[in-house]
Amino acid sequence: MTDIVVGANAERSRNHNRKVVLGRVRAAGQIGRAEIARASGLSTQAVSNIIADLLDDGLILEDGRRTAGRGLPAVQYTLNPEGGFALGVEVRPDAVFATLLNLRGQTVVSDRHALAKPDHANIATAVTSLRDRVLHMSNTPADRVLGAGIVMPGPFGKSGILGDGSEFQIWDDHDPVTWFSEILQMTVLVENDANAAAIAERITGVAQDLETYAFIYFGSGLGLGVVHKGRLMAGAFGNAGEIGHIPVQSGGQQVMLESVVSRLSVQRALASSGTPAGSVDDLDRLYSQGNLPLLDWLDAAVAPLSTAIVTVENLFDPQAVILGGAMPDTVLDHLVATIHLSDRSVSHRDHRDHPRLLRGASGRRTATLGAATLVIDQAFTPTITAQL
């Protein structure tokens, strides 16, 4: 059974069809009405009506004409990068980060606000201040912002997981979607940082030609975002992918994965050796210097992370597993090169189209960008599918 996104005629929603057409324009870069109709299953008249609406709303632009056979050259359409914007907000225990992306997923401006204390009052002040600053810095009208994506570490809500210092659970008694919507006065999407980073890879990263993949995200802890046929697998309560809390063998004992494979774990290992590393840039510098405690941590991380990857492969059968997040490229590349990819995996097969393991986006603002791409993804991704 194949899940195919198609257009829906009169009996289906107008919003769905707009997303189908807008998604076709984005995917093609430049496309005419007849091509959209053939690809989507919508009538030419329906496509023409939607194109007219999208032009009126400023989301697309006419982009010349193309001759194809008889008749007048067909008008071509392309995205208007300034037709809409997405606000991304990442809430961490010590700071709030914000970024503004245009409709093509390009960064317009970014900013940061330190948190003296991660309570609701301070977060509200930081978030509204950042919203106002990025709109002012970019001269963006508020009515051109399609919505805000909010990301923060999971798990969400009260659960049986007590982590290793990476959890952020001030939302246990609040609905963050309602709370942030009221604070920001706009449509809000809330995800954990791993899920947001996974969607960002689909919009601007190495997963642009993948439909089903897994993203292992280095935040303070370790998270997992799984995308199946272009859609996130969120779980019943939004907590799918808490891979950092699975038990693994390390140093002859059973431990939680993120206690030996995460940014917190490497920072603790370095601090115990008298080499503090508080940032991604610090880790990059230490790696380039051949820092022995860092190399020892990497050696110790290989076996448990290899176990986690084969587990992910056998559970979700992804086209690829992607490593990314708040680690430098050098460290992620080292892990990709040294991870042992087990033969006892459904992903071990001939004639693969993609490597089993890829390095994705990295850096301290990976999740912030992911937050904004949640909004862009929603603008282009229909939610109605046809089962054939």
mmCIF file with all atom_site columns, N, CA, C and O in Angstrom, residues 128-159:
data_model
loop_
_atom_site.group_PDB
_atom_site.id
_atom_site.type_symbol
_atom_site.label_atom_id
_atom_site.label_alt_id
_atom_site.label_comp_id
_atom_site.label_asym_id
_atom_site.label_entity_id
_atom_site.label_seq_id
_atom_site.pdbx_PDB_ins_code
_atom_site.Cartn_x
_atom_site.Cartn_y
_atom_site.Cartn_z
_atom_site.occupancy
_atom_site.B_iso_or_equiv
_atom_site.pdbx_formal_charge
_atom_site.auth_seq_id
_atom_site.auth_comp_id
_atom_site.auth_asym_id
_atom_site.auth_atom_id
_atom_site.pdbx_PDB_model_num
ATOM 1   N N  . THR A 1 128 ? 8.875  37.333 23.743 1.00 0.00 ? 128 THR A N  1
ATOM 2   C CA . THR A 1 128 ? 8.241  38.499 23.121 1.00 0.00 ? 128 THR A CA 1
ATOM 3   C C  . THR A 1 128 ? 9.281  39.535 22.701 1.00 0.00 ? 128 THR A C  1
ATOM 4   O O  . THR A 1 128 ? 9.142  40.177 21.654 1.00 0.00 ? 128 THR A O  1
ATOM 5   N N  . SER A 1 129 ? 10.317 39.694 23.513 1.00 0.00 ? 129 SER A N  1
ATOM 6   C CA . SER A 1 129 ? 11.387 40.631 23.144 1.00 0.00 ? 129 SER A CA 1
ATOM 7   C C  . SER A 1 129 ? 12.086 40.192 21.866 1.00 0.00 ? 129 SER A C  1
ATOM 8   O O  . SER A 1 129 ? 12.349 41.005 20.966 1.00 0.00 ? 129 SER A O  1
ATOM 9   N N  . LEU A 1 130 ? 12.383 38.899 21.766 1.00 0.00 ? 130 LEU A N  1
ATOM 10  C CA . LEU A 1 130 ? 13.039 38.389 20.558 1.00 0.00 ? 130 LEU A CA 1
ATOM 11  C C  . LEU A 1 130 ? 12.133 38.523 19.334 1.00 0.00 ? 130 LEU A C  1
ATOM 12  O O  . LEU A 1 130 ? 12.595 38.868 18.242 1.00 0.00 ? 130 LEU A O  1
ATOM 13  N N  . ARG A 1 131 ? 10.856 38.212 19.497 1.00 0.00 ? 131 ARG A N  1
ATOM 14  C CA . ARG A 1 131 ? 9.924  38.386 18.369 1.00 0.00 ? 131 ARG A CA 1
ATOM 15  C C  . ARG A 1 131 ? 9.976  39.814 17.854 1.00 0.00 ? 131 ARG A C  1
ATOM 16  O O  . ARG A 1 131 ? 10.112 40.047 16.635 1.00 0.00 ? 131 ARG A O  1
ATOM 17  N N  . ASP A 1 132 ? 9.873  40.777 18.763 1.00 0.00 ? 132 ASP A N  1
ATOM 18  C CA . ASP A 1 132 ? 9.862  42.178 18.343 1.00 0.00 ? 132 ASP A CA 1
ATOM 19  C C  . ASP A 1 132 ? 11.199 42.577 17.724 1.00 0.00 ? 132 ASP A C  1
ATOM 20  O O  . ASP A 1 132 ? 11.237 43.315 16.725 1.00 0.00 ? 132 ASP A O  1
ATOM 21  N N  . ARG A 1 133 ? 12.297 42.073 18.285 1.00 0.00 ? 133 ARG A N  1
ATOM 22  C CA . ARG A 1 133 ? 13.619 42.468 17.771 1.00 0.00 ? 133 ARG A CA 1
ATOM 23  C C  . ARG A 1 133 ? 13.867 41.918 16.367 1.00 0.00 ? 133 ARG A C  1
ATOM 24  O O  . ARG A 1 133 ? 14.373 42.635 15.503 1.00 0.00 ? 133 ARG A O  1
ATOM 25  N N  . VAL A 1 134 ? 13.572 40.639 16.140 1.00 0.00 ? 134 VAL A N  1
ATOM 26  C CA . VAL A 1 134 ? 13.867 40.083 14.814 1.00 0.00 ? 134 VAL A CA 1
ATOM 27  C C  . VAL A 1 134 ? 12.973 40.689 13.738 1.00 0.00 ? 134 VAL A C  1
ATOM 28  O O  . VAL A 1 134 ? 13.418 40.890 12.592 1.00 0.00 ? 134 VAL A O  1
ATOM 29  N N  . LEU A 1 135 ? 11.740 41.013 14.094 1.00 0.00 ? 135 LEU A N  1
ATOM 30  C CA . LEU A 1 135 ? 10.866 41.675 13.112 1.00 0.00 ? 135 LEU A CA 1
ATOM 31  C C  . LEU A 1 135 ? 11.367 43.086 12.813 1.00 0.00 ? 135 LEU A C  1
ATOM 32  O O  . LEU A 1 135 ? 11.360 43.521 11.650 1.00 0.00 ? 135 LEU A O  1
ATOM 33  N N  . HIS A 1 136 ? 11.829 43.779 13.844 1.00 0.00 ? 136 HIS A N  1
ATOM 34  C CA . HIS A 1 136 ? 12.348 45.139 13.639 1.00 0.00 ? 136 HIS A CA 1
ATOM 35  C C  . HIS A 1 136 ? 13.662 45.109 12.861 1.00 0.00 ? 136 HIS A C  1
ATOM 36  O O  . HIS A 1 136 ? 13.859 45.894 11.918 1.00 0.00 ? 136 HIS A O  1
ATOM 37  N N  . MET A 1 137 ? 14.566 44.200 13.217 1.00 0.00 ? 137 MET A N  1
ATOM 38  C CA . MET A 1 137 ? 15.862 44.120 12.550 1.00 0.00 ? 137 MET A CA 1
ATOM 39  C C  . MET A 1 137 ? 15.716 43.799 11.068 1.00 0.00 ? 137 MET A C  1
ATOM 40  O O  . MET A 1 137 ? 16.525 44.245 10.236 1.00 0.00 ? 137 MET A O  1
ATOM 41  N N  . SER A 1 138 ? 14.709 43.007 10.726 1.00 0.00 ? 138 SER A N  1
ATOM 42  C CA . SER A 1 138 ? 14.529 42.585 9.326  1.00 0.00 ? 138 SER A CA 1
ATOM 43  C C  . SER A 1 138 ? 13.480 43.413 8.591  1.00 0.00 ? 138 SER A C  1
ATOM 44  O O  . SER A 1 138 ? 13.235 43.185 7.400  1.00 0.00 ? 138 SER A O  1
ATOM 45  N N  . ASN A 1 139 ? 12.865 44.376 9.310  1.00 0.00 ? 139 ASN A N  1
ATOM 46  C CA . ASN A 1 139 ? 11.808 45.206 8.717  1.00 0.00 ? 139 ASN A CA 1
ATOM 47  C C  . ASN A 1 139 ? 10.685 44.334 8.141  1.00 0.00 ? 139 ASN A C  1
ATOM 48  O O  . ASN A 1 139 ? 10.186 44.577 7.037  1.00 0.00 ? 139 ASN A O  1
ATOM 49  N N  . THR A 1 140 ? 10.305 43.305 8.904  1.00 0.00 ? 140 THR A N  1
ATOM 50  C CA . THR A 1 140 ? 9.275  42.362 8.464  1.00 0.00 ? 140 THR A CA 1
ATOM 51  C C  . THR A 1 140 ? 7.933  42.707 9.095  1.00 0.00 ? 140 THR A C  1
ATOM 52  O O  . THR A 1 140 ? 7.836  42.769 10.333 1.00 0.00 ? 140 THR A O  1
ATOM 53  N N  . PRO A 1 141 ? 6.881  42.926 8.294  1.00 0.00 ? 141 PRO A N  1
ATOM 54  C CA . PRO A 1 141 ? 5.553  43.168 8.876  1.00 0.00 ? 141 PRO A CA 1
ATOM 55  C C  . PRO A 1 141 ? 5.062  41.935 9.629  1.00 0.00 ? 141 PRO A C  1
ATOM 56  O O  . PRO A 1 141 ? 5.234  40.800 9.160  1.00 0.00 ? 141 PRO A O  1
ATOM 57  N N  . ALA A 1 142 ? 4.450  42.145 10.766 1.00 0.00 ? 142 ALA A N  1
ATOM 58  C CA . ALA A 1 142 ? 3.988  41.028 11.585 1.00 0.00 ? 142 ALA A CA 1
ATOM 59  C C  . ALA A 1 142 ? 2.978  40.161 10.841 1.00 0.00 ? 142 ALA A C  1
ATOM 60  O O  . ALA A 1 142 ? 2.922  38.944 11.051 1.00 0.00 ? 142 ALA A O  1
ATOM 61  N N  . ASP A 1 143 ? 2.184  40.773 9.944  1.00 0.00 ? 143 ASP A N  1
ATOM 62  C CA . ASP A 1 143 ? 1.157  39.986 9.252  1.00 0.00 ? 143 ASP A CA 1
ATOM 63  C C  . ASP A 1 143 ? 1.727  39.101 8.150  1.00 0.00 ? 143 ASP A C  1
ATOM 64  O O  . ASP A 1 143 ? 0.988  38.325 7.538  1.00 0.00 ? 143 ASP A O  1
ATOM 65  N N  . ARG A 1 144 ? 3.042  39.196 7.880  1.00 0.00 ? 144 ARG A N  1
ATOM 66  C CA . ARG A 1 144 ? 3.675  38.300 6.905  1.00 0.00 ? 144 ARG A CA 1
ATOM 67  C C  . ARG A 1 144 ? 4.279  37.068 7.572  1.00 0.00 ? 144 ARG A C  1
ATOM 68  O O  . ARG A 1 144 ? 4.809  36.189 6.894  1.00 0.00 ? 144 ARG A O  1
ATOM 69  N N  . VAL A 1 145 ? 4.204  36.997 8.889  1.00 0.00 ? 145 VAL A N  1
ATOM 70  C CA . VAL A 1 145 ? 4.737  35.840 9.614  1.00 0.00 ? 145 VAL A CA 1
ATOM 71  C C  . VAL A 1 145 ? 3.672  34.748 9.648  1.00 0.00 ? 145 VAL A C  1
ATOM 72  O O  . VAL A 1 145 ? 2.565  34.957 10.159 1.00 0.00 ? 145 VAL A O  1
ATOM 73  N N  . LEU A 1 146 ? 3.998  33.586 9.096  1.00 0.00 ? 146 LEU A N  1
ATOM 74  C CA . LEU A 1 146 ? 3.032  32.501 8.977  1.00 0.00 ? 146 LEU A CA 1
ATOM 75  C C  . LEU A 1 146 ? 2.771  31.812 10.309 1.00 0.00 ? 146 LEU A C  1
ATOM 76  O O  . LEU A 1 146 ? 1.741  31.158 10.477 1.00 0.00 ? 146 LEU A O  1
ATOM 77  N N  . GLY A 1 147 ? 3.681  31.945 11.247 1.00 0.00 ? 147 GLY A N  1
ATOM 78  C CA . GLY A 1 147 ? 3.527  31.304 12.544 1.00 0.00 ? 147 GLY A CA 1
ATOM 79  C C  . GLY A 1 147 ? 4.883  31.165 13.211 1.00 0.00 ? 147 GLY A C  1
ATOM 80  O O  . GLY A 1 147 ? 5.915  31.597 12.679 1.00 0.00 ? 147 GLY A O  1
ATOM 81  N N  . ALA A 1 148 ? 4.858  30.560 14.386 1.00 0.00 ? 148 ALA A N  1
ATOM 82  C CA . ALA A 1 148 ? 6.094  30.359 15.150 1.00 0.00 ? 148 ALA A CA 1
ATOM 83  C C  . ALA A 1 148 ? 6.248  28.896 15.505 1.00 0.00 ? 148 ALA A C  1
ATOM 84  O O  . ALA A 1 148 ? 5.295  28.235 15.921 1.00 0.00 ? 148 ALA A O  1
ATOM 85  N N  . GLY A 1 149 ? 7.461  28.391 15.326 1.00 0.00 ? 149 GLY A N  1
ATOM 86  C CA . GLY A 1 149 ? 7.800  27.064 15.812 1.00 0.00 ? 149 GLY A CA 1
ATOM 87  C C  . GLY A 1 149 ? 8.562  27.205 17.112 1.00 0.00 ? 149 GLY A C  1
ATOM 88  O O  . GLY A 1 149 ? 9.472  28.029 17.211 1.00 0.00 ? 149 GLY A O  1
ATOM 89  N N  . ILE A 1 150 ? 8.170  26.442 18.105 1.00 0.00 ? 150 ILE A N  1
ATOM 90  C CA . ILE A 1 150 ? 8.818  26.485 19.419 1.00 0.00 ? 150 ILE A CA 1
ATOM 91  C C  . ILE A 1 150 ? 9.438  25.122 19.681 1.00 0.00 ? 150 ILE A C  1
ATOM 92  O O  . ILE A 1 150 ? 8.758  24.093 19.565 1.00 0.00 ? 150 ILE A O  1
ATOM 93  N N  . VAL A 1 151 ? 10.716 25.093 20.031 1.00 0.00 ? 151 VAL A N  1
ATOM 94  C CA . VAL A 1 151 ? 11.357 23.822 20.373 1.00 0.00 ? 151 VAL A CA 1
ATOM 95  C C  . VAL A 1 151 ? 12.021 23.926 21.738 1.00 0.00 ? 151 VAL A C  1
ATOM 96  O O  . VAL A 1 151 ? 12.470 24.988 22.148 1.00 0.00 ? 151 VAL A O  1
ATOM 97  N N  . MET A 1 152 ? 12.028 22.802 22.414 1.00 0.00 ? 152 MET A N  1
ATOM 98  C CA . MET A 1 152 ? 12.699 22.689 23.707 1.00 0.00 ? 152 MET A CA 1
ATOM 99  C C  . MET A 1 152 ? 12.973 21.220 23.963 1.00 0.00 ? 152 MET A C  1
ATOM 100 O O  . MET A 1 152 ? 12.400 20.350 23.295 1.00 0.00 ? 152 MET A O  1
ATOM 101 N N  . PRO A 1 153 ? 13.861 20.931 24.896 1.00 0.00 ? 153 PRO A N  1
ATOM 102 C CA . PRO A 1 153 ? 14.158 19.530 25.169 1.00 0.00 ? 153 PRO A CA 1
ATOM 103 C C  . PRO A 1 153 ? 12.939 18.797 25.705 1.00 0.00 ? 153 PRO A C  1
ATOM 104 O O  . PRO A 1 153 ? 12.100 19.375 26.397 1.00 0.00 ? 153 PRO A O  1
ATOM 105 N N  . GLY A 1 154 ? 12.820 17.509 25.361 1.00 0.00 ? 154 GLY A N  1
ATOM 106 C CA . GLY A 1 154 ? 11.788 16.667 25.938 1.00 0.00 ? 154 GLY A CA 1
ATOM 107 C C  . GLY A 1 154 ? 12.331 15.966 27.166 1.00 0.00 ? 154 GLY A C  1
ATOM 108 O O  . GLY A 1 154 ? 13.476 16.193 27.583 1.00 0.00 ? 154 GLY A O  1
ATOM 109 N N  . PRO A 1 155 ? 11.528 15.104 27.774 1.00 0.00 ? 155 PRO A N  1
ATOM 110 C CA . PRO A 1 155 ? 10.166 14.770 27.359 1.00 0.00 ? 155 PRO A CA 1
ATOM 111 C C  . PRO A 1 155 ? 9.157  15.813 27.798 1.00 0.00 ? 155 PRO A C  1
ATOM 112 O O  . PRO A 1 155 ? 9.407  16.590 28.716 1.00 0.00 ? 155 PRO A O  1
ATOM 113 N N  . PHE A 1 156 ? 7.977  15.833 27.128 1.00 0.00 ? 156 PHE A N  1
ATOM 114 C CA . PHE A 1 156 ? 6.901  16.742 27.474 1.00 0.00 ? 156 PHE A CA 1
ATOM 115 C C  . PHE A 1 156 ? 5.966  16.054 28.464 1.00 0.00 ? 156 PHE A C  1
ATOM 116 O O  . PHE A 1 156 ? 5.586  14.894 28.291 1.00 0.00 ? 156 PHE A O  1
ATOM 117 N N  . GLY A 1 157 ? 5.569  16.781 29.504 1.00 0.00 ? 157 GLY A N  1
ATOM 118 C CA . GLY A 1 157 ? 4.648  16.230 30.482 1.00 0.00 ? 157 GLY A CA 1
ATOM 119 C C  . GLY A 1 157 ? 5.340  15.324 31.474 1.00 0.00 ? 157 GLY A C  1
ATOM 120 O O  . GLY A 1 157 ? 6.504  14.957 31.333 1.00 0.00 ? 157 GLY A O  1
ATOM 121 N N  . LYS A 1 158 ? 4.598  14.956 32.505 1.00 0.00 ? 158 LYS A N  1
ATOM 122 C CA . LYS A 1 158 ? 5.144  14.077 33.527 1.00 0.00 ? 158 LYS A CA 1
ATOM 123 C C  . LYS A 1 158 ? 5.222  12.659 32.992 1.00 0.00 ? 158 LYS A C  1
ATOM 124 O O  . LYS A 1 158 ? 4.277  12.143 32.406 1.00 0.00 ? 158 LYS A O  1
ATOM 125 N N  . SER A 1 159 ? 6.366  12.039 33.184 1.00 0.00 ? 159 SER A N  1
ATOM 126 C CA . SER A 1 159 ? 6.554  10.664 32.716 1.00 0.00 ? 159 SER A CA 1
ATOM 127 C C  . SER A 1 159 ? 7.512  9.958  33.658 1.00 0.00 ? 159 SER A C  1
ATOM 128 O O  . SER A 1 159 ? 8.011  10.544 34.626 1.00 0.00 ? 159 SER A O  1
#
